[in-house]
PDB file of C-alpha atoms in Angstrom:
ATOM      1  CA  GLU X   1     142.460 -38.167  98.197  1.00 75.00           C
ATOM      2  CA  ASP X   2     140.313 -35.533  96.532  1.00 78.00           C
ATOM      3  CA  GLN X   3     142.117 -33.242  94.116  1.00 89.00           C
ATOM      4  CA  VAL X   4     141.007 -30.055  92.403  1.00 94.00           C
ATOM      5  CA  THR X   5     143.120 -28.347  89.728  1.00 95.00           C
ATOM      6  CA  GLN X   6     142.196 -25.012  88.222  1.00 96.00           C
ATOM      7  CA  SER X   7     143.538 -23.444  85.050  1.00 96.00           C
ATOM      8  CA  PRO X   8     144.755 -21.026  84.056  1.00 97.00           C
ATOM      9  CA  GLU X   9     146.249 -19.565  87.229  1.00 95.00           C
ATOM     10  CA  ALA X  10     145.665 -16.083  85.887  1.00 97.00           C
ATOM     11  CA  LEU X  11     143.716 -14.693  82.953  1.00 98.00           C
ATOM     12  CA  ARG X  12     143.643 -11.213  81.516  1.00 98.00           C
ATOM     13  CA  LEU X  13     140.744 -10.246  79.252  1.00 97.00           C
ATOM     14  CA  GLN X  14     139.563  -7.142  77.501  1.00 97.00           C
ATOM     15  CA  GLU X  15     136.060  -6.000  78.324  1.00 97.00           C
ATOM     16  CA  GLY X  16     133.666  -7.968  76.128  1.00 97.00           C
ATOM     17  CA  GLU X  17     136.165 -10.758  75.398  1.00 97.00           C
ATOM     18  CA  SER X  18     134.499 -14.039  76.378  1.00 98.00           C
ATOM     19  CA  SER X  19     136.491 -16.946  77.820  1.00 98.00           C
ATOM     20  CA  SER X  20     136.309 -20.027  80.045  1.00 98.00           C
ATOM     21  CA  LEU X  21     137.945 -21.141  83.272  1.00 98.00           C
ATOM     22  CA  ASN X  22     138.625 -24.819  83.883  1.00 98.00           C
ATOM     23  CA  CYS X  23     138.316 -26.948  87.012  1.00 98.00           C
ATOM     24  CA  SER X  24     139.485 -30.563  86.830  1.00 97.00           C
ATOM     25  CA  TYR X  25     138.696 -32.808  89.755  1.00 96.00           C
ATOM     26  CA  THR X  26     139.350 -36.255  91.165  1.00 93.00           C
ATOM     27  CA  VAL X  27     136.961 -37.525  93.794  1.00 88.00           C
ATOM     28  CA  SER X  28     135.753 -40.986  94.794  1.00 87.00           C
ATOM     29  CA  GLY X  29     132.144 -39.900  94.558  1.00 88.00           C
ATOM     30  CA  LEU X  30     130.868 -36.417  93.803  1.00 91.00           C
ATOM     31  CA  ARG X  31     128.115 -34.901  95.888  1.00 91.00           C
ATOM     32  CA  GLY X  32     128.552 -31.432  94.466  1.00 93.00           C
ATOM     33  CA  LEU X  33     130.911 -29.077  92.674  1.00 95.00           C
ATOM     34  CA  PHE X  34     130.928 -25.483  93.845  1.00 95.00           C
ATOM     35  CA  TRP X  35     132.062 -22.229  92.286  1.00 97.00           C
ATOM     36  CA  TYR X  36     132.952 -19.217  94.419  1.00 97.00           C
ATOM     37  CA  ARG X  37     134.074 -15.689  93.656  1.00 97.00           C
ATOM     38  CA  GLN X  38     136.632 -13.994  95.914  1.00 97.00           C
ATOM     39  CA  ASP X  39     137.401 -10.275  95.871  1.00 97.00           C
ATOM     40  CA  PRO X  40     140.604  -8.932  97.462  1.00 94.00           C
ATOM     41  CA  GLY X  41     140.365  -8.699 101.238  1.00 92.00           C
ATOM     42  CA  LYS X  42     137.093 -10.609 101.378  1.00 95.00           C
ATOM     43  CA  GLY X  43     135.896 -14.136 101.936  1.00 95.00           C
ATOM     44  CA  PRO X  44     134.755 -16.327  99.051  1.00 96.00           C
ATOM     45  CA  GLU X  45     131.206 -15.671  97.868  1.00 95.00           C
ATOM     46  CA  PHE X  46     129.021 -18.527  96.677  1.00 94.00           C
ATOM     47  CA  LEU X  47     128.091 -18.596  92.974  1.00 95.00           C
ATOM     48  CA  PHE X  48     126.852 -22.066  91.913  1.00 93.00           C
ATOM     49  CA  THR X  49     126.500 -25.681  92.926  1.00 94.00           C
ATOM     50  CA  LEU X  50     126.422 -28.414  90.263  1.00 96.00           C
ATOM     51  CA  TYR X  51     125.428 -31.952  91.186  1.00 94.00           C
ATOM     52  CA  SER X  52     125.511 -34.147  88.083  1.00 94.00           C
ATOM     53  CA  ALA X  53     127.208 -34.363  84.699  1.00 95.00           C
ATOM     54  CA  GLY X  54     125.403 -32.346  82.074  1.00 96.00           C
ATOM     55  CA  GLU X  55     124.035 -29.833  84.539  1.00 96.00           C
ATOM     56  CA  GLU X  56     124.362 -26.128  83.741  1.00 97.00           C
ATOM     57  CA  LYS X  57     123.663 -23.008  85.808  1.00 97.00           C
ATOM     58  CA  GLU X  58     123.703 -19.351  84.855  1.00 96.00           C
ATOM     59  CA  LYS X  59     123.967 -16.058  86.664  1.00 94.00           C
ATOM     60  CA  GLU X  60     124.269 -12.841  84.694  1.00 94.00           C
ATOM     61  CA  ARG X  61     127.388 -13.203  82.507  1.00 96.00           C
ATOM     62  CA  LEU X  62     128.491 -16.463  84.138  1.00 97.00           C
ATOM     63  CA  LYS X  63     127.566 -19.997  83.161  1.00 98.00           C
ATOM     64  CA  ALA X  64     128.890 -23.110  84.902  1.00 98.00           C
ATOM     65  CA  THR X  65     128.878 -26.569  83.329  1.00 98.00           C
ATOM     66  CA  LEU X  66     129.843 -29.992  84.658  1.00 97.00           C
ATOM     67  CA  THR X  67     131.194 -33.232  83.197  1.00 95.00           C
ATOM     68  CA  LYS X  68     132.380 -36.341  85.010  1.00 92.00           C
ATOM     69  CA  LYS X  69     135.941 -35.024  85.185  1.00 94.00           C
ATOM     70  CA  GLU X  70     135.778 -31.261  84.964  1.00 96.00           C
ATOM     71  CA  SER X  71     133.754 -28.097  85.220  1.00 98.00           C
ATOM     72  CA  PHE X  72     133.913 -24.924  83.197  1.00 98.00           C
ATOM     73  CA  LEU X  73     132.988 -21.411  84.180  1.00 98.00           C
ATOM     74  CA  HIS X  74     132.139 -19.512  81.019  1.00 98.00           C
ATOM     75  CA  ILE X  75     132.271 -15.736  81.158  1.00 97.00           C
ATOM     76  CA  THR X  76     130.376 -13.994  78.359  1.00 97.00           C
ATOM     77  CA  ALA X  77     131.183 -10.395  77.477  1.00 97.00           C
ATOM     78  CA  PRO X  78     132.910  -9.718  80.799  1.00 97.00           C
ATOM     79  CA  LYS X  79     133.023  -6.325  82.465  1.00 97.00           C
ATOM     80  CA  PRO X  80     135.740  -4.881  84.715  1.00 97.00           C
ATOM     81  CA  GLU X  81     133.583  -5.637  87.766  1.00 97.00           C
ATOM     82  CA  ASP X  82     133.940  -9.339  86.981  1.00 97.00           C
ATOM     83  CA  SER X  83     137.603  -9.089  87.970  1.00 98.00           C
ATOM     84  CA  ALA X  84     138.156 -11.424  90.935  1.00 98.00           C
ATOM     85  CA  THR X  85     139.574 -14.806  91.848  1.00 97.00           C
ATOM     86  CA  TYR X  86     137.262 -17.689  90.964  1.00 98.00           C
ATOM     87  CA  LEU X  87     137.500 -20.771  93.144  1.00 97.00           C
ATOM     88  CA  CYS X  88     136.249 -24.270  92.455  1.00 97.00           C
ATOM     89  CA  ALA X  89     135.579 -26.849  95.180  1.00 95.00           C
ATOM     90  CA  VAL X  90     134.296 -30.419  95.407  1.00 93.00           C
ATOM     91  CA  GLN X  91     132.298 -32.175  98.075  1.00 90.00           C
ATOM     92  CA  GLU X  92     132.392 -35.949  98.411  1.00 87.00           C
ATOM     93  CA  SER X  93     129.296 -38.090  98.542  1.00 84.00           C
ATOM     94  CA  THR X  94     130.537 -39.959 101.599  1.00 80.00           C
ATOM     95  CA  GLY X  95     128.453 -37.958 104.006  1.00 63.00           C
ATOM     96  CA  PHE X  96     131.086 -35.471 105.068  1.00 72.00           C
ATOM     97  CA  GLN X  97     130.333 -31.793 104.525  1.00 75.00           C
ATOM     98  CA  LYS X  98     133.818 -30.510 103.877  1.00 84.00           C
ATOM     99  CA  LEU X  99     134.786 -28.810 100.630  1.00 89.00           C
ATOM    100  CA  VAL X 100     138.172 -29.278  98.971  1.00 91.00           C
ATOM    101  CA  PHE X 101     139.209 -26.174  97.047  1.00 94.00           C
ATOM    102  CA  GLY X 102     141.402 -25.534  94.054  1.00 94.00           C
ATOM    103  CA  THR X 103     143.907 -22.687  94.155  1.00 94.00           C
ATOM    104  CA  GLY X 104     141.760 -20.487  91.936  1.00 96.00           C
ATOM    105  CA  THR X 105     141.977 -18.473  88.734  1.00 97.00           C
ATOM    106  CA  ARG X 106     142.735 -14.766  89.046  1.00 97.00           C
ATOM    107  CA  LEU X 107     140.710 -12.916  86.420  1.00 98.00           C
ATOM    108  CA  LEU X 108     141.454  -9.356  85.386  1.00 98.00           C
ATOM    109  CA  VAL X 109     139.112  -7.633  82.932  1.00 98.00           C
ATOM    110  CA  SER X 110     140.443  -4.408  81.458  1.00 97.00           C
ATOM    111  CA  PRO X 111     138.161  -1.661  80.097  1.00 95.00           C
TER     112      PRO X 111
ATOM    113  CA  ASP P   1     121.424 -11.456 108.891  1.00 66.00           C
ATOM    114  CA  ALA P   2     124.902 -10.166 109.733  1.00 78.00           C
ATOM    115  CA  GLY P   3     126.587 -13.178 108.181  1.00 91.00           C
ATOM    116  CA  VAL P   4     129.621 -14.906 109.643  1.00 95.00           C
ATOM    117  CA  ILE P   5     131.522 -12.473 111.856  1.00 97.00           C
ATOM    118  CA  GLN P   6     135.234 -12.863 112.462  1.00 98.00           C
ATOM    119  CA  SER P   7     137.518 -10.904 114.730  1.00 97.00           C
ATOM    120  CA  PRO P   8     139.989  -9.393 114.647  1.00 97.00           C
ATOM    121  CA  ARG P   9     140.265  -8.456 110.959  1.00 97.00           C
ATOM    122  CA  HIS P  10     144.020  -8.053 111.251  1.00 97.00           C
ATOM    123  CA  GLU P  11     146.451  -9.392 113.818  1.00 97.00           C
ATOM    124  CA  VAL P  12     150.165  -8.745 113.998  1.00 98.00           C
ATOM    125  CA  THR P  13     152.047 -10.622 116.682  1.00 97.00           C
ATOM    126  CA  GLU P  14     155.554 -11.630 117.581  1.00 97.00           C
ATOM    127  CA  MET P  15     156.821 -15.140 117.208  1.00 97.00           C
ATOM    128  CA  GLY P  16     156.103 -17.215 120.291  1.00 97.00           C
ATOM    129  CA  GLN P  17     153.010 -15.300 121.327  1.00 97.00           C
ATOM    130  CA  GLU P  18     149.568 -16.837 121.665  1.00 97.00           C
ATOM    131  CA  VAL P  19     146.995 -15.845 119.067  1.00 98.00           C
ATOM    132  CA  THR P  20     143.236 -16.341 119.337  1.00 98.00           C
ATOM    133  CA  LEU P  21     140.937 -15.916 116.365  1.00 98.00           C
ATOM    134  CA  ARG P  22     137.201 -15.655 116.878  1.00 98.00           C
ATOM    135  CA  CYS P  23     134.129 -16.540 114.862  1.00 98.00           C
ATOM    136  CA  LYS P  24     130.427 -15.960 115.325  1.00 97.00           C
ATOM    137  CA  PRO P  25     128.523 -18.235 112.936  1.00 95.00           C
ATOM    138  CA  ILE P  26     125.151 -17.676 111.334  1.00 93.00           C
ATOM    139  CA  SER P  27     122.373 -18.754 113.645  1.00 90.00           C
ATOM    140  CA  GLY P  28     120.880 -22.111 112.685  1.00 88.00           C
ATOM    141  CA  HIS P  29     123.801 -23.324 110.585  1.00 89.00           C
ATOM    142  CA  ASP P  30     124.907 -26.663 112.012  1.00 90.00           C
ATOM    143  CA  TYR P  31     128.381 -26.870 110.500  1.00 92.00           C
ATOM    144  CA  LEU P  32     131.326 -24.567 111.163  1.00 95.00           C
ATOM    145  CA  PHE P  33     134.609 -24.728 109.281  1.00 96.00           C
ATOM    146  CA  TRP P  34     138.014 -23.136 109.815  1.00 97.00           C
ATOM    147  CA  TYR P  35     140.120 -22.638 106.686  1.00 97.00           C
ATOM    148  CA  ARG P  36     143.548 -21.129 106.126  1.00 97.00           C
ATOM    149  CA  GLN P  37     144.444 -19.381 102.866  1.00 96.00           C
ATOM    150  CA  THR P  38     147.935 -18.738 101.517  1.00 94.00           C
ATOM    151  CA  MET P  39     149.173 -17.861  98.063  1.00 89.00           C
ATOM    152  CA  MET P  40     151.101 -21.106  97.787  1.00 87.00           C
ATOM    153  CA  ARG P  41     148.518 -23.583  99.065  1.00 89.00           C
ATOM    154  CA  GLY P  42     145.195 -21.848  98.555  1.00 91.00           C
ATOM    155  CA  LEU P  43     142.325 -22.644 100.936  1.00 94.00           C
ATOM    156  CA  GLU P  44     143.080 -25.503 103.303  1.00 94.00           C
ATOM    157  CA  LEU P  45     140.553 -26.976 105.719  1.00 94.00           C
ATOM    158  CA  LEU P  46     141.897 -27.026 109.255  1.00 96.00           C
ATOM    159  CA  ILE P  47     138.963 -28.380 111.270  1.00 96.00           C
ATOM    160  CA  TYR P  48     135.190 -28.519 111.185  1.00 95.00           C
ATOM    161  CA  PHE P  49     132.406 -28.904 113.714  1.00 95.00           C
ATOM    162  CA  ASN P  50     128.886 -30.282 113.526  1.00 93.00           C
ATOM    163  CA  ASN P  51     126.499 -29.140 116.236  1.00 93.00           C
ATOM    164  CA  ASN P  52     129.488 -27.848 118.242  1.00 94.00           C
ATOM    165  CA  VAL P  53     131.315 -31.211 118.110  1.00 95.00           C
ATOM    166  CA  PRO P  54     134.674 -31.444 116.275  1.00 95.00           C
ATOM    167  CA  ILE P  55     134.287 -33.920 113.402  1.00 93.00           C
ATOM    168  CA  ASP P  56     137.559 -33.774 111.497  1.00 91.00           C
ATOM    169  CA  ASP P  57     140.709 -32.034 112.705  1.00 93.00           C
ATOM    170  CA  SER P  58     143.107 -33.833 110.365  1.00 91.00           C
ATOM    171  CA  GLY P  59     143.973 -30.531 108.693  1.00 92.00           C
ATOM    172  CA  MET P  60     145.302 -28.937 111.868  1.00 95.00           C
ATOM    173  CA  PRO P  61     148.996 -28.619 111.040  1.00 88.00           C
ATOM    174  CA  GLU P  62     150.493 -29.111 114.490  1.00 87.00           C
ATOM    175  CA  ASP P  63     149.667 -29.396 118.152  1.00 92.00           C
ATOM    176  CA  ARG P  64     150.252 -25.671 118.376  1.00 96.00           C
ATOM    177  CA  PHE P  65     146.829 -25.265 116.777  1.00 97.00           C
ATOM    178  CA  SER P  66     143.623 -25.864 118.700  1.00 97.00           C
ATOM    179  CA  ALA P  67     139.965 -25.010 118.095  1.00 98.00           C
ATOM    180  CA  LYS P  68     136.905 -24.968 120.273  1.00 97.00           C
ATOM    181  CA  MET P  69     133.203 -24.417 119.844  1.00 97.00           C
ATOM    182  CA  PRO P  70     131.737 -24.031 123.331  1.00 96.00           C
ATOM    183  CA  ASN P  71     128.275 -23.182 122.005  1.00 94.00           C
ATOM    184  CA  ALA P  72     126.376 -22.715 118.755  1.00 93.00           C
ATOM    185  CA  SER P  73     127.192 -19.030 118.519  1.00 94.00           C
ATOM    186  CA  PHE P  74     130.950 -18.935 119.073  1.00 96.00           C
ATOM    187  CA  SER P  75     134.150 -20.640 117.996  1.00 98.00           C
ATOM    188  CA  THR P  76     137.843 -19.934 118.507  1.00 98.00           C
ATOM    189  CA  LEU P  77     141.030 -20.982 116.770  1.00 98.00           C
ATOM    190  CA  LYS P  78     144.123 -20.687 118.926  1.00 98.00           C
ATOM    191  CA  ILE P  79     147.780 -20.849 117.949  1.00 97.00           C
ATOM    192  CA  GLN P  80     150.283 -21.232 120.777  1.00 97.00           C
ATOM    193  CA  PRO P  81     153.117 -20.524 120.263  1.00 96.00           C
ATOM    194  CA  SER P  82     152.814 -18.715 116.937  1.00 97.00           C
ATOM    195  CA  GLU P  83     155.502 -18.935 114.243  1.00 97.00           C
ATOM    196  CA  PRO P  84     156.172 -16.820 111.124  1.00 97.00           C
ATOM    197  CA  ARG P  85     155.002 -19.687 108.876  1.00 96.00           C
ATOM    198  CA  ASP P  86     151.543 -19.371 110.436  1.00 97.00           C
ATOM    199  CA  SER P  87     151.109 -16.047 108.635  1.00 97.00           C
ATOM    200  CA  ALA P  88     148.017 -16.400 106.437  1.00 97.00           C
ATOM    201  CA  VAL P  89     144.382 -15.402 106.171  1.00 98.00           C
ATOM    202  CA  TYR P  90     142.153 -17.540 108.379  1.00 98.00           C
ATOM    203  CA  PHE P  91     138.518 -17.942 107.389  1.00 98.00           C
ATOM    204  CA  CYS P  92     135.546 -19.223 109.290  1.00 97.00           C
ATOM    205  CA  ALA P  93     132.591 -20.546 107.286  1.00 96.00           C
ATOM    206  CA  THR P  94     129.206 -22.080 107.986  1.00 94.00           C
ATOM    207  CA  ASP P  95     127.114 -24.408 105.870  1.00 89.00           C
ATOM    208  CA  GLY P  96     123.821 -22.969 104.792  1.00 73.00           C
ATOM    209  CA  LYS P  97     121.173 -23.790 102.244  1.00 69.00           C
ATOM    210  CA  TYR P  98     123.166 -22.547  99.260  1.00 70.00           C
ATOM    211  CA  GLY P  99     126.684 -23.586 100.114  1.00 79.00           C
ATOM    212  CA  TYR P 100     129.180 -22.241 102.548  1.00 90.00           C
ATOM    213  CA  THR P 101     128.996 -18.690 103.804  1.00 93.00           C
ATOM    214  CA  PHE P 102     132.418 -17.305 104.633  1.00 95.00           C
ATOM    215  CA  GLY P 103     133.418 -14.579 107.024  1.00 96.00           C
ATOM    216  CA  SER P 104     135.705 -11.763 105.941  1.00 96.00           C
ATOM    217  CA  GLY P 105     138.709 -13.493 107.439  1.00 97.00           C
ATOM    218  CA  THR P 106     141.496 -12.617 109.861  1.00 98.00           C
ATOM    219  CA  ARG P 107     144.819 -11.676 108.312  1.00 98.00           C
ATOM    220  CA  LEU P 108     147.499 -12.960 110.681  1.00 98.00           C
ATOM    221  CA  THR P 109     151.068 -11.776 110.456  1.00 98.00           C
ATOM    222  CA  VAL P 110     153.639 -13.329 112.770  1.00 98.00           C
ATOM    223  CA  VAL P 111     156.945 -11.429 112.878  1.00 97.00           C
TER     224      VAL P 111
END
């Protein structure tokens, strides 16, 4: 059974203080690893998809990386508007479309 | 593009009552997913459809839960009878070119 574990559960940063969020996964065959951002009262919003070990993707202050066992979401010089819950999900390569999500990391960036 | 539209946004009902949640997917997206989100368990897949056909309903917790997709532009998730432990946020999502697109969710409270 696919498993996704995210750490830490919660993270508090000062504005400008860079850090990384971790997503460890177990899957029989990986089709893709997804990162989403979720703001309170809203649905998750797509950020990145990574498909193979060594792949990296960037968007503004966020950079996602992937190894065979885990993914990191690096946040460089965060701003208060980066405060949100960040969710990681995996999709198997078996042909099914479903995503299995981790429980997320709640990020709070203080000014 | 109005995105994935869910209704109602909030639902408060008494235990034992029937609850129907509604979803209008993005036109042209072949897959539709129903997820449930709680603090304890995060996002859990309940059921998903491909071209209006249910593919995997193994996440539906009990027979009290049922879902239909009568056509490509509408889906429902029904709980009958509802119980307090069903209280959660229910999301509908469709599979597009860049990953899932989620609706804003329905917050269900069963008292």
